[in-house]
Short mmCIF file of C-alpha atoms and ligand atoms in Angstrom, two decimals:
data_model
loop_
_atom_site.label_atom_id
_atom_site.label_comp_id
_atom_site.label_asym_id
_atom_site.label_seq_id
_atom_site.Cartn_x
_atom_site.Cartn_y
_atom_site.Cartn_z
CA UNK A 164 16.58 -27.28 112.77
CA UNK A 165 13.14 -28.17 113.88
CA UNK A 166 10.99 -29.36 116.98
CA UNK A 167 9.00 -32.29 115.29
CA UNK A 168 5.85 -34.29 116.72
CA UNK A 169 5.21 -37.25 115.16
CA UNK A 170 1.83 -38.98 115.64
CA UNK A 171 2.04 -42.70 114.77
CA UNK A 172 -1.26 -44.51 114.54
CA UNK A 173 -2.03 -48.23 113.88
CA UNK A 174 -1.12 -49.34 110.75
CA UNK A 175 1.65 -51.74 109.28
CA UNK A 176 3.55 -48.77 107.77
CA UNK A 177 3.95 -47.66 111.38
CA UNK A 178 8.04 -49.46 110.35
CA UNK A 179 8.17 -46.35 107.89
CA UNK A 180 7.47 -43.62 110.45
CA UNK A 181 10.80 -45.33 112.92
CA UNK A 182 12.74 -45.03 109.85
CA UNK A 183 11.39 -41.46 109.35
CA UNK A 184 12.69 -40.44 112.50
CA UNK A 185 16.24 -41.95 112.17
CA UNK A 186 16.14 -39.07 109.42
CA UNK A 187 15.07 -36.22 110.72
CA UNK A 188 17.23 -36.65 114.11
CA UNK A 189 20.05 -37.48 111.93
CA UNK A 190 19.25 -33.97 110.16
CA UNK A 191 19.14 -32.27 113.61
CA UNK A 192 15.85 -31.95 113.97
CA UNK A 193 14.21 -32.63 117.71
CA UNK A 194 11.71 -34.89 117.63
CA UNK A 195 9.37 -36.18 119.80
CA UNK A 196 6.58 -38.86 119.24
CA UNK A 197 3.27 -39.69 120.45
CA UNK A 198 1.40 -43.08 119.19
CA UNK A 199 -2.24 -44.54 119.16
CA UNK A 200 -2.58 -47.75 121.43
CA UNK A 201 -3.76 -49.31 118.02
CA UNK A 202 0.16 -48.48 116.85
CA UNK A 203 1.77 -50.31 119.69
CA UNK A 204 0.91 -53.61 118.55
CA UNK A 205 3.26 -52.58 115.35
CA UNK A 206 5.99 -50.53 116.62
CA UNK A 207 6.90 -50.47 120.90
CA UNK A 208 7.49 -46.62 122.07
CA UNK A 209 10.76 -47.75 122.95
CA UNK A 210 12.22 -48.15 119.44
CA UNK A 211 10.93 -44.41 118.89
CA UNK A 212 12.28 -43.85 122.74
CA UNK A 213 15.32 -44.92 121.73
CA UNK A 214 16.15 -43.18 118.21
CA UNK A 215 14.73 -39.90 119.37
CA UNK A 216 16.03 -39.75 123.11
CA UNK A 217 13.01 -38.64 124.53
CA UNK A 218 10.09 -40.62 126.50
CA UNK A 219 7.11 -41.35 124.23
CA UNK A 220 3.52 -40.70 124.86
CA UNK A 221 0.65 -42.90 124.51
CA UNK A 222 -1.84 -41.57 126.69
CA UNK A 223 -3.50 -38.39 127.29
CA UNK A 224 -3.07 -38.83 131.35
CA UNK A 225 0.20 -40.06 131.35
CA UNK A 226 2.52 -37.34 132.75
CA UNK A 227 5.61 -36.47 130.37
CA UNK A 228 8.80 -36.76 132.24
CA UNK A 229 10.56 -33.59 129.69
CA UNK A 230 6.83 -31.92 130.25
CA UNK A 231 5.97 -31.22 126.81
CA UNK A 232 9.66 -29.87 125.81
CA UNK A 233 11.55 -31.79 123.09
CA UNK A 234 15.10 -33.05 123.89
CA UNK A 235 18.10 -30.86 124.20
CA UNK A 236 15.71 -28.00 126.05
CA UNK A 237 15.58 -26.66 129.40
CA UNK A 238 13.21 -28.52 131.18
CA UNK A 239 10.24 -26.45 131.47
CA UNK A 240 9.49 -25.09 134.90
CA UNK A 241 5.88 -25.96 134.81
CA UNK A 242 4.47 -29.53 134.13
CA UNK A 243 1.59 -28.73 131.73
CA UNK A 244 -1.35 -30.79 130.49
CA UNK A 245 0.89 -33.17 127.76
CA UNK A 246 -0.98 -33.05 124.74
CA UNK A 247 -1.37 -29.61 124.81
CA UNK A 248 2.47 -28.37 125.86
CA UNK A 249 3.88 -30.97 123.40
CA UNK A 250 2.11 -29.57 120.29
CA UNK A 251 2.01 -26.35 121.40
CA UNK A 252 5.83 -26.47 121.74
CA UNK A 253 6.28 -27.94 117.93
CA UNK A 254 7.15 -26.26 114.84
CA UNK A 255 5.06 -29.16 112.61
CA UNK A 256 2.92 -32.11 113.85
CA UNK A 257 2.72 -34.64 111.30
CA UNK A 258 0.84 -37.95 111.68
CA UNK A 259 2.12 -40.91 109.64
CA UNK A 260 0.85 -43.47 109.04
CA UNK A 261 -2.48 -42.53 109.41
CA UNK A 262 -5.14 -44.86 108.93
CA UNK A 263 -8.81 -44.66 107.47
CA UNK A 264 -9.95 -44.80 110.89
CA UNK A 265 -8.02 -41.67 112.32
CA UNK A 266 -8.78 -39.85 109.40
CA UNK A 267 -12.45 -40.42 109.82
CA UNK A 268 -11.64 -39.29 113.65
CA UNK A 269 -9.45 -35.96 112.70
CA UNK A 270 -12.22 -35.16 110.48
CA UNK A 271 -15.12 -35.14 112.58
CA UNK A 272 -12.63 -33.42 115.51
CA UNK A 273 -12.55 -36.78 118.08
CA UNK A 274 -10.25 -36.34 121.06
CA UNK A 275 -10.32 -39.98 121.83
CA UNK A 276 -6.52 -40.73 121.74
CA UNK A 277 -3.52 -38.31 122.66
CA UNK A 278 -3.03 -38.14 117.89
CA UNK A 279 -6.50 -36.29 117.49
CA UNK A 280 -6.22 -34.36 120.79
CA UNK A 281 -2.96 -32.77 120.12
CA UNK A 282 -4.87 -32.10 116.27
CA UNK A 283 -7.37 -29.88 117.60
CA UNK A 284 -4.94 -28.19 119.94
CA UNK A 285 -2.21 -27.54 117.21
CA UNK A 286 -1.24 -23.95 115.74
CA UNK A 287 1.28 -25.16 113.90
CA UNK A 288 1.48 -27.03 110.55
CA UNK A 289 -0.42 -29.98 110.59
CA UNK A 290 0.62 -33.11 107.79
CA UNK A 291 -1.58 -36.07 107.68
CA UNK A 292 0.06 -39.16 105.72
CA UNK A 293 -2.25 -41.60 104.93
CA UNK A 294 -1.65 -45.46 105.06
CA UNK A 295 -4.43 -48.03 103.82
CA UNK A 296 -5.72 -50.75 101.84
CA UNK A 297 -6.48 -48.95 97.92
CA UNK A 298 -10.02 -50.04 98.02
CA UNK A 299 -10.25 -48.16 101.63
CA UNK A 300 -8.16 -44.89 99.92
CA UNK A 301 -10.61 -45.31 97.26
CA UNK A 302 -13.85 -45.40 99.15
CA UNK A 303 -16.23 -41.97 99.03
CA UNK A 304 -16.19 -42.28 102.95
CA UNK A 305 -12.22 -42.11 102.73
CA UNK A 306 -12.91 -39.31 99.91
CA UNK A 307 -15.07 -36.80 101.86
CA UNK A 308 -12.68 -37.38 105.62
CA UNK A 309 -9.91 -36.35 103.07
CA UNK A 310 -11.75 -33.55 101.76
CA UNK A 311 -12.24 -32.04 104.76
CA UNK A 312 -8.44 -32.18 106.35
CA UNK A 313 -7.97 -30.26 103.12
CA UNK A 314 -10.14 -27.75 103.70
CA UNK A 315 -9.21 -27.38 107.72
CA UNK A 316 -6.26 -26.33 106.62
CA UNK A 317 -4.47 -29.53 106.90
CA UNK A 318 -1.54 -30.64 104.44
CA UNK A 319 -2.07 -33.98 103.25
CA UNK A 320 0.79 -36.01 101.69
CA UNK A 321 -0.87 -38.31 99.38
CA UNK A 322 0.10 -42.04 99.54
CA UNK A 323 2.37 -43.52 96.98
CA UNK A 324 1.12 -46.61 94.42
CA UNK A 325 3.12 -49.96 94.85
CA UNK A 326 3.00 -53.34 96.53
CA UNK A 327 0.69 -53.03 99.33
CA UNK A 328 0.95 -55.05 102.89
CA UNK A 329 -2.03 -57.73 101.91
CA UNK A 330 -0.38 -60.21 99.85
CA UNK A 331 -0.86 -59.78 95.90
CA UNK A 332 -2.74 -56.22 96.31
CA UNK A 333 -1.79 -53.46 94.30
CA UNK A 334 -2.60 -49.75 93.90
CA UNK A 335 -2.86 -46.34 95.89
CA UNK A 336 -2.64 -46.06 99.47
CA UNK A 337 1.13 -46.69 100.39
CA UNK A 338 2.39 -44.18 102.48
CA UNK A 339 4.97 -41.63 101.47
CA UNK A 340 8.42 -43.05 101.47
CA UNK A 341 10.19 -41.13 105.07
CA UNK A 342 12.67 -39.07 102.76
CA UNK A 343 9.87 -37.29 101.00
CA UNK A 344 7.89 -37.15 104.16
CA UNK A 345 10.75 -34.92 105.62
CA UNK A 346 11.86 -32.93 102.54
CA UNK A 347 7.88 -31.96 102.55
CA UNK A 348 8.27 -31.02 106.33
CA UNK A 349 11.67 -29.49 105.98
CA UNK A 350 9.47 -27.72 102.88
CA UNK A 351 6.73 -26.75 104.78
CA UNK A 352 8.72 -25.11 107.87
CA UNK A 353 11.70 -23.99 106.24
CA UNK A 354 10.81 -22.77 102.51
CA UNK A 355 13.81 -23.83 101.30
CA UNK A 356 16.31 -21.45 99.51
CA UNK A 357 13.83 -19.10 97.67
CA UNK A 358 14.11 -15.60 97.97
CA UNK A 359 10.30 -15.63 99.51
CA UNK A 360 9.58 -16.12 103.12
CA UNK A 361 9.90 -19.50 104.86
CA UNK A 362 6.66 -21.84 104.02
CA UNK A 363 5.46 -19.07 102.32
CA UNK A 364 3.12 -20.88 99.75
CA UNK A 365 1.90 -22.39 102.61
CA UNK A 366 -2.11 -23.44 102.49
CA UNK A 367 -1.87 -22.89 98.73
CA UNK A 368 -2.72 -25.40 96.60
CA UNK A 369 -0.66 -25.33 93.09
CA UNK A 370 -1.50 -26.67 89.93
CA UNK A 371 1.24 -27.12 87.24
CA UNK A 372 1.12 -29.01 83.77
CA UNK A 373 3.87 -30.37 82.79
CA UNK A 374 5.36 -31.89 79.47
CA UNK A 375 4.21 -31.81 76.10
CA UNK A 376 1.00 -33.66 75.02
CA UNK A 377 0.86 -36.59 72.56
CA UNK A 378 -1.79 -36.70 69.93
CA UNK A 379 -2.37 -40.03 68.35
CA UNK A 380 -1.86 -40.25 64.32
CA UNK A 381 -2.68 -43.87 64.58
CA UNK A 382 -1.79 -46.94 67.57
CA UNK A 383 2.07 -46.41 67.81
CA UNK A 384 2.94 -43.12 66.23
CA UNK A 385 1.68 -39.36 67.26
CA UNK A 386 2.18 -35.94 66.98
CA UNK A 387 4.05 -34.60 69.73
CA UNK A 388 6.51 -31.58 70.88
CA UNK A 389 9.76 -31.25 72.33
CA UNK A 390 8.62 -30.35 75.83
CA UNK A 391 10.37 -32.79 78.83
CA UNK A 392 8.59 -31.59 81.63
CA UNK A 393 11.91 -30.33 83.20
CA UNK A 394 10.35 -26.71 83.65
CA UNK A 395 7.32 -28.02 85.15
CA UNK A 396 8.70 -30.93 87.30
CA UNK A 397 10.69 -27.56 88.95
CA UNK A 398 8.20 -25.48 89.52
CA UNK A 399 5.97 -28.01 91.17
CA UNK A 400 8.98 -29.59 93.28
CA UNK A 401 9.88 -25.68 94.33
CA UNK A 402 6.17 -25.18 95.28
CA UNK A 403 6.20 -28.09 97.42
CA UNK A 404 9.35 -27.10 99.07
CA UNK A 405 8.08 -23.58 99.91
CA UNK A 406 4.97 -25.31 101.70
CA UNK A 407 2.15 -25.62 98.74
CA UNK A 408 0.13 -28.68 98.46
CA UNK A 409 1.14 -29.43 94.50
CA UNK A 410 -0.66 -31.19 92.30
CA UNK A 411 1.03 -32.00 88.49
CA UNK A 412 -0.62 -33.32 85.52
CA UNK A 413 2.08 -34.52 83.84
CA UNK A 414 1.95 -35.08 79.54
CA UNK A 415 4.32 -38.14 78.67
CA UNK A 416 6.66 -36.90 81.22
CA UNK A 417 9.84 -39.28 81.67
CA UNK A 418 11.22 -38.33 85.08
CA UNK A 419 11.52 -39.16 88.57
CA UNK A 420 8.15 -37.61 90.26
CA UNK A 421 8.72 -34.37 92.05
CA UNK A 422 8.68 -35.07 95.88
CA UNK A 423 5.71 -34.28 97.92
CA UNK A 424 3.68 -33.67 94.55
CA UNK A 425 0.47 -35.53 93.43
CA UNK A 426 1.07 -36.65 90.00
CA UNK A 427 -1.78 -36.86 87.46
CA UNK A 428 -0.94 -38.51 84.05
CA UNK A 429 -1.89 -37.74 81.07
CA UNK A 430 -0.99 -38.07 77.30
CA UNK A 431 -3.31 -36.09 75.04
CA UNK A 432 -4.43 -32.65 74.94
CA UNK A 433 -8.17 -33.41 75.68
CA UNK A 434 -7.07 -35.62 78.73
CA UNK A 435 -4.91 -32.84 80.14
CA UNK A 436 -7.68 -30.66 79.60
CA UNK A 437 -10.04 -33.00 81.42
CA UNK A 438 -7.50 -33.38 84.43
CA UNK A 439 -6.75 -29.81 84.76
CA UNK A 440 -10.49 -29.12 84.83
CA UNK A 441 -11.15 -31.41 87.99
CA UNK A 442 -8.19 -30.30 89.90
CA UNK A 443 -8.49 -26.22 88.90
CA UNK A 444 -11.73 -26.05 90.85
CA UNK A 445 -9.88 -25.96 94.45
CA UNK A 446 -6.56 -25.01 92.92
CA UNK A 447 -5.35 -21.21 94.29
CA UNK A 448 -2.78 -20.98 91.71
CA UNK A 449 -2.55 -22.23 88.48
CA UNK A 450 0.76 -23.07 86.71
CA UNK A 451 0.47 -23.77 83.17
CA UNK A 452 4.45 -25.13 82.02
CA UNK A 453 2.83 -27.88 79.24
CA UNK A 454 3.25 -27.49 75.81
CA UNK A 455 -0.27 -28.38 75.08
CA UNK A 456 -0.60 -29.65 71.07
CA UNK A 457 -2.52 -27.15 69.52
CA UNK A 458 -4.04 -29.14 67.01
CA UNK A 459 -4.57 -33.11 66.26
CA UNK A 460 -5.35 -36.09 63.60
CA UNK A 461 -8.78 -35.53 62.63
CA UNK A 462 -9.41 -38.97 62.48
CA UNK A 463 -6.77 -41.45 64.07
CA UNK A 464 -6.56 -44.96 63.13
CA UNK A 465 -7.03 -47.71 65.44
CA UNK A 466 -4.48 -50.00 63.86
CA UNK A 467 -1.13 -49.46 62.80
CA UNK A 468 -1.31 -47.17 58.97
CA UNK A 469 0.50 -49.40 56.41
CA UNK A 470 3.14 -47.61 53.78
CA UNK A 471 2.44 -50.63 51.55
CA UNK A 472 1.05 -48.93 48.15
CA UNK A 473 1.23 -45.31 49.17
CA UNK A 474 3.87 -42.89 47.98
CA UNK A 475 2.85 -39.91 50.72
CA UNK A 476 -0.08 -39.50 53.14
CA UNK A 477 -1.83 -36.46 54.35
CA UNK A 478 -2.74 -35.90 57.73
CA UNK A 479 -5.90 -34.02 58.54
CA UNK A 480 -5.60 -31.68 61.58
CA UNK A 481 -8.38 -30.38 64.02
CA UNK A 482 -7.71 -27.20 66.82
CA UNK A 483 -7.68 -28.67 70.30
CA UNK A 484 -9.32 -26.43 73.02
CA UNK A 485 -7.44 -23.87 75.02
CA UNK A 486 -6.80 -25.48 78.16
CA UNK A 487 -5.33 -21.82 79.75
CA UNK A 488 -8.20 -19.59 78.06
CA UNK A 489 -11.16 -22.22 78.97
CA UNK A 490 -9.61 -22.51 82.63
CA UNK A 491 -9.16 -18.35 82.66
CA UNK A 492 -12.81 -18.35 81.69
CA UNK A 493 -13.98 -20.04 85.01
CA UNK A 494 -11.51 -18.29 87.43
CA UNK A 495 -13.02 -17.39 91.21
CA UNK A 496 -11.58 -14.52 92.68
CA UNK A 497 -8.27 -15.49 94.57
CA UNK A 498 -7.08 -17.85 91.74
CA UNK A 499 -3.66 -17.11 90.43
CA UNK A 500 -3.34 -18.35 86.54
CA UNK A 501 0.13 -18.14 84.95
CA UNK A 502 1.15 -19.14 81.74
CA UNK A 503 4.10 -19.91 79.26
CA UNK A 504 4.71 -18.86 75.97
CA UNK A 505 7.51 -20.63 73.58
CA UNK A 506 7.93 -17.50 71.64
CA UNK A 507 10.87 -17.12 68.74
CA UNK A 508 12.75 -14.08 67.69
CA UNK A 509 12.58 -9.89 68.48
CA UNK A 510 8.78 -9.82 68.97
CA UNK A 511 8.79 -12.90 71.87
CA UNK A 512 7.42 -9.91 74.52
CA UNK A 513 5.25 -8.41 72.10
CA UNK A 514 3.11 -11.61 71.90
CA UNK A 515 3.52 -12.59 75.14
CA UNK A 516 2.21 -9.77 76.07
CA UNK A 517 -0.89 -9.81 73.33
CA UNK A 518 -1.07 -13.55 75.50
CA UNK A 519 -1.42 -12.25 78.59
CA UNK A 520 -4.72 -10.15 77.77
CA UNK A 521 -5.97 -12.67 75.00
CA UNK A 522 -5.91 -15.61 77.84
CA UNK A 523 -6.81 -13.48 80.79
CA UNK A 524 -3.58 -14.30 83.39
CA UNK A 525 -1.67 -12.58 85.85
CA UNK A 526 1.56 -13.53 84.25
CA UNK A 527 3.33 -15.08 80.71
CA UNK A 528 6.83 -16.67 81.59
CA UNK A 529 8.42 -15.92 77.92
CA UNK A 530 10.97 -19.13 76.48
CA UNK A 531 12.83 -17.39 73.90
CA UNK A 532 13.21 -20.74 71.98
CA UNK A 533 15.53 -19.64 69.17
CA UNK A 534 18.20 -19.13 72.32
CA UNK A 535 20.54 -22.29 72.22
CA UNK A 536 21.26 -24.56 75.37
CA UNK A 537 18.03 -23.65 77.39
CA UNK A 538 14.22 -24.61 77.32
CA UNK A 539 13.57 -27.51 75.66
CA UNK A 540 14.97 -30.58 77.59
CA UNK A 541 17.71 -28.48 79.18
CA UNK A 542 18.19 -27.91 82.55
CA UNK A 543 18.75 -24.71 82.42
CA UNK A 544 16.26 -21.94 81.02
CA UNK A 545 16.29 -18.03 80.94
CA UNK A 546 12.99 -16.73 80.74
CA UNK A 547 11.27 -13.02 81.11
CA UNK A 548 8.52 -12.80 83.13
CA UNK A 549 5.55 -10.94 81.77
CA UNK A 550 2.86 -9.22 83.66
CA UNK A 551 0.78 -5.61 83.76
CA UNK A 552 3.04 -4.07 85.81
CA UNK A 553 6.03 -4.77 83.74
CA UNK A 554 8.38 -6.99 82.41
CA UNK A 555 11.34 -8.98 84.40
CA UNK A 556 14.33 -10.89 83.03
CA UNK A 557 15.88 -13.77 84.98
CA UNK A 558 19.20 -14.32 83.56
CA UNK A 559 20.02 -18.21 82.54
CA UNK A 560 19.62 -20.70 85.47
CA UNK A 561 18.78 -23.79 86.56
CA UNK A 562 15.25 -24.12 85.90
CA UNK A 563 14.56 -24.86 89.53
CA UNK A 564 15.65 -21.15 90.57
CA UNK A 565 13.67 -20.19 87.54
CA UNK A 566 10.80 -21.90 89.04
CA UNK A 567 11.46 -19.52 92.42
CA UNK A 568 11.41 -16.31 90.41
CA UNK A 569 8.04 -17.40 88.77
CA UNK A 570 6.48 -18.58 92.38
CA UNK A 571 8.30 -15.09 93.73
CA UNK A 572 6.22 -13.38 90.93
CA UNK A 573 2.97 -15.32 92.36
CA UNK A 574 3.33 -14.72 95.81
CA UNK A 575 4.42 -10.69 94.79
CA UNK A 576 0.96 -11.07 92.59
CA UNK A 577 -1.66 -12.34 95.57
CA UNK A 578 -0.14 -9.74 97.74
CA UNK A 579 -1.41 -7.21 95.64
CA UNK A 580 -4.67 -8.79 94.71
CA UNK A 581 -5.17 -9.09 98.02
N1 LIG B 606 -2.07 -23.68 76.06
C1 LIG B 606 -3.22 -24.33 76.46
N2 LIG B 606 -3.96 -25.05 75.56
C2 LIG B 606 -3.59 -25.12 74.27
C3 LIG B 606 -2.41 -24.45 73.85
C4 LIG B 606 -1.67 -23.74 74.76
O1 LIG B 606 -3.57 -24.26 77.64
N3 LIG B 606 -4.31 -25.83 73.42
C5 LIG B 606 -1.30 -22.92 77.06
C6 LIG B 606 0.13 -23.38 77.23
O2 LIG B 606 0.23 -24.34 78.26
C7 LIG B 606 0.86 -22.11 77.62
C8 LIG B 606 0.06 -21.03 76.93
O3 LIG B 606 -1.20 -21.61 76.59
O4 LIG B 606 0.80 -21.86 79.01
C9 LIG B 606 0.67 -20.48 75.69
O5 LIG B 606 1.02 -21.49 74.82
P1 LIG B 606 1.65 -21.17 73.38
O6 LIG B 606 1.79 -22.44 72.62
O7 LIG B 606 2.84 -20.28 73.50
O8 LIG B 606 0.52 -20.24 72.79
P2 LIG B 606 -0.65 -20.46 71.81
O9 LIG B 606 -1.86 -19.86 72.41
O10 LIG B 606 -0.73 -21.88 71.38
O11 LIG B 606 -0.20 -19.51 70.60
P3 LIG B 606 0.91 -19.71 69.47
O12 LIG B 606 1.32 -21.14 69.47
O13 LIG B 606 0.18 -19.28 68.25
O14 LIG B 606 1.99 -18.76 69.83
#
């Protein structure tokens, strides 16, 4: 169980952020919250007073009855300077909501209300929520402030798409619902059940594909692949849990979004290839769980292709690019790049192997495909991990502690690069 600081700052989704902390004290956790006097004229400190059990702060000179300890401690001896003693004494300060405007504060470092001060004083994970208007989420001002949390080292947990608070507006910039918000805390401090260290992807930033790509034959049929996007939903959801800021593009993937994830979606081989691109550039590790088509129609028709008359058809193929071997091609130093290979028979490590050269990667996670009951839209997989120093079998599991042998394999991989 954690100590918890919660900045709330003014925005209607301020009602989330109470709910958010009926959670986490209901998991155990100690919380304490500080607010923005924008904030107050949504929620009063005294519902947060009330659910957490411990005075809240708006104001940088107010003096903190518990002195910067969270409830259940010993009153510290000394009354410190708030801001400081309460974040120094937390294991993660997350603000949520946060609005455009703090955003635009915590990114050029104002100490204007108690939420930014206690920002630039904290040593411990910071999460930034954003809560906004789409058209404010969207703007390049928005962007940039955004970009550079990111880069301080800050974990941002991307709004949500949905209803938003002005009547009839729709799109990006609702914040996280409060369960996902704490499983990514709980994530980021605790590093859930893996067999690596607590928060221990930490600062990275993950890319995984997911699913299998669609390539259009005409406008309602395709040719497609088996792939659900089970392997790669894991994987990204046990990133997230062991602290990495994940980001999936997903191919025609039909289930529920890994929590804490950004999810990009795509459908054809060239779009993945165009999403995995853009994100790839500030992406540490690359995870690459698709089944990317390897070829498609030559020539797909706009309309629906009539049998009337015909007695067979012929479809003309085309290669698609290598998504893993164009990505490997532009890899900085520090960039992790493993890949998957659905492999059939006695010689699966042999050409996972050739793989592993051929497309330049640290590591080839082997599917033995002709096994029955695992890979392909199963939940459980047993794969063998490939990489220069040697081959390792993970027996048949769920493919989420699957997923932890792979990230084990990562984190076991930048330690030695390092
Ligand atoms: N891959 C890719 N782009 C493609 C095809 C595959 O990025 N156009 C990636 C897959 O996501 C996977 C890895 O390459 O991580 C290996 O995929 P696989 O289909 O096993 O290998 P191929 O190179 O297509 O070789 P083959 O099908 O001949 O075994």
């Amino acid at each position: 169980m954690a100590r918890l600081l919660l900045g709330v700052t003014g925005g209607i989704a301020a009602y989330k952020s109470v709910l958010l902390v009926r959670l986490a004290v209901k998991a155990g956790h100690q919380v304490r919250v500080i607010q923005t006097p924008t904030s107050q004229r949504f929620v009063a400190p005294e519902t947060f007073r009330a659910i957490t059990g411990a005075p809240v702060l708006t104001d940088e000179f107010e003096p903190d009855p518990l002195r910067g300890g969270f409830p259940g401690d010993p009153l510290p001896t000394h009354a410190a300077i708030s801001h400081l003693a309460l974040v120094e004494h937390a294991d993660a300060y997350l603000i949520a909501p946060a609005t455009a405007n703090t955003i635009a504060g915590l990114a050029t470092g104002r100490a204007d209300t108690l939420v930014g001060s206690a920002y630039l004083a904290a040593d411990c994970p910071v999460l930034v929520a954003p809560a906004m208007n789409h058209r404010m989420w969207h703007h390049p001002a928005t962007r940039r402030n955004v970009d550079v949390l990111r880069a301080d080292g800050t974990r941002i947990v991307d709004p949500g798409s949905g209803d938003l608070a002005s009547k009839g507006e729709h799109g990006d910039g609702r914040v996280a619902e409060p369960e996902e918000l704490l499983e990514v805390l709980e994530g980021v401090l605790a590093g859930g059940s893996s067999a690596g260290g607590p928060g221990d992807l930490a600062g990275l930033r993950v890319l995984v594909s997911a699913g299998g790509t669609r390539e259009p034959i005409d406008a309602v049929r395709f040719v497609g692949n088996r792939s659900s996007g089970r392997m790669g939903y894991a994987v990204a959801a046990r990133a997230a849990a062991r602290g990495a800021e994940v980001t999936v593009v997903a191919a025609n993937v039909g289930l529920p979004a890994p929590a804490g994830c950004t999810v990009v979606s795509v459908s054809t081989a060239e779009e993945l290839r165009v999403a995995c691109a853009a994100a790839f550039e500030t992406a540490d590790v690359l995870v690459m769980a698709a089944a990317v088509a390897d070829f498609r129609p030559v020539d797909p028709s706009a309309g629906k292709i009539k049998k009337q008359g015909r007695t067979g058809m012929t479809i003309e193929l085309e290669a698609t690019a290598d998504v893993l071997i164009e990505l490997s091609g532009r890899r900085r130093p520090g960039q992790t790049l493993v890949g998957f290979a659905a492999e059939h028979g006695d010689q699966a490590i042999v050409h996972a192997r050739e793989k592993l050269v051929r497309k330049g990667l640290d590591a080839v996670v082997v599917n033995d495909v002709s096994q029955p009951g695992i890979a392909f839209d199963a939940t459980e997989n047993a794969v063998t991990i490939v990489t220069a120093g040697g081959d390792r079998v993970v027996a048949r599991a769920e493919k989420e502690r699957i997923a932890d042998a792979i990230l084990d394999d990562v984190v076991a991989a930048r330690a030695t690069a390092a």
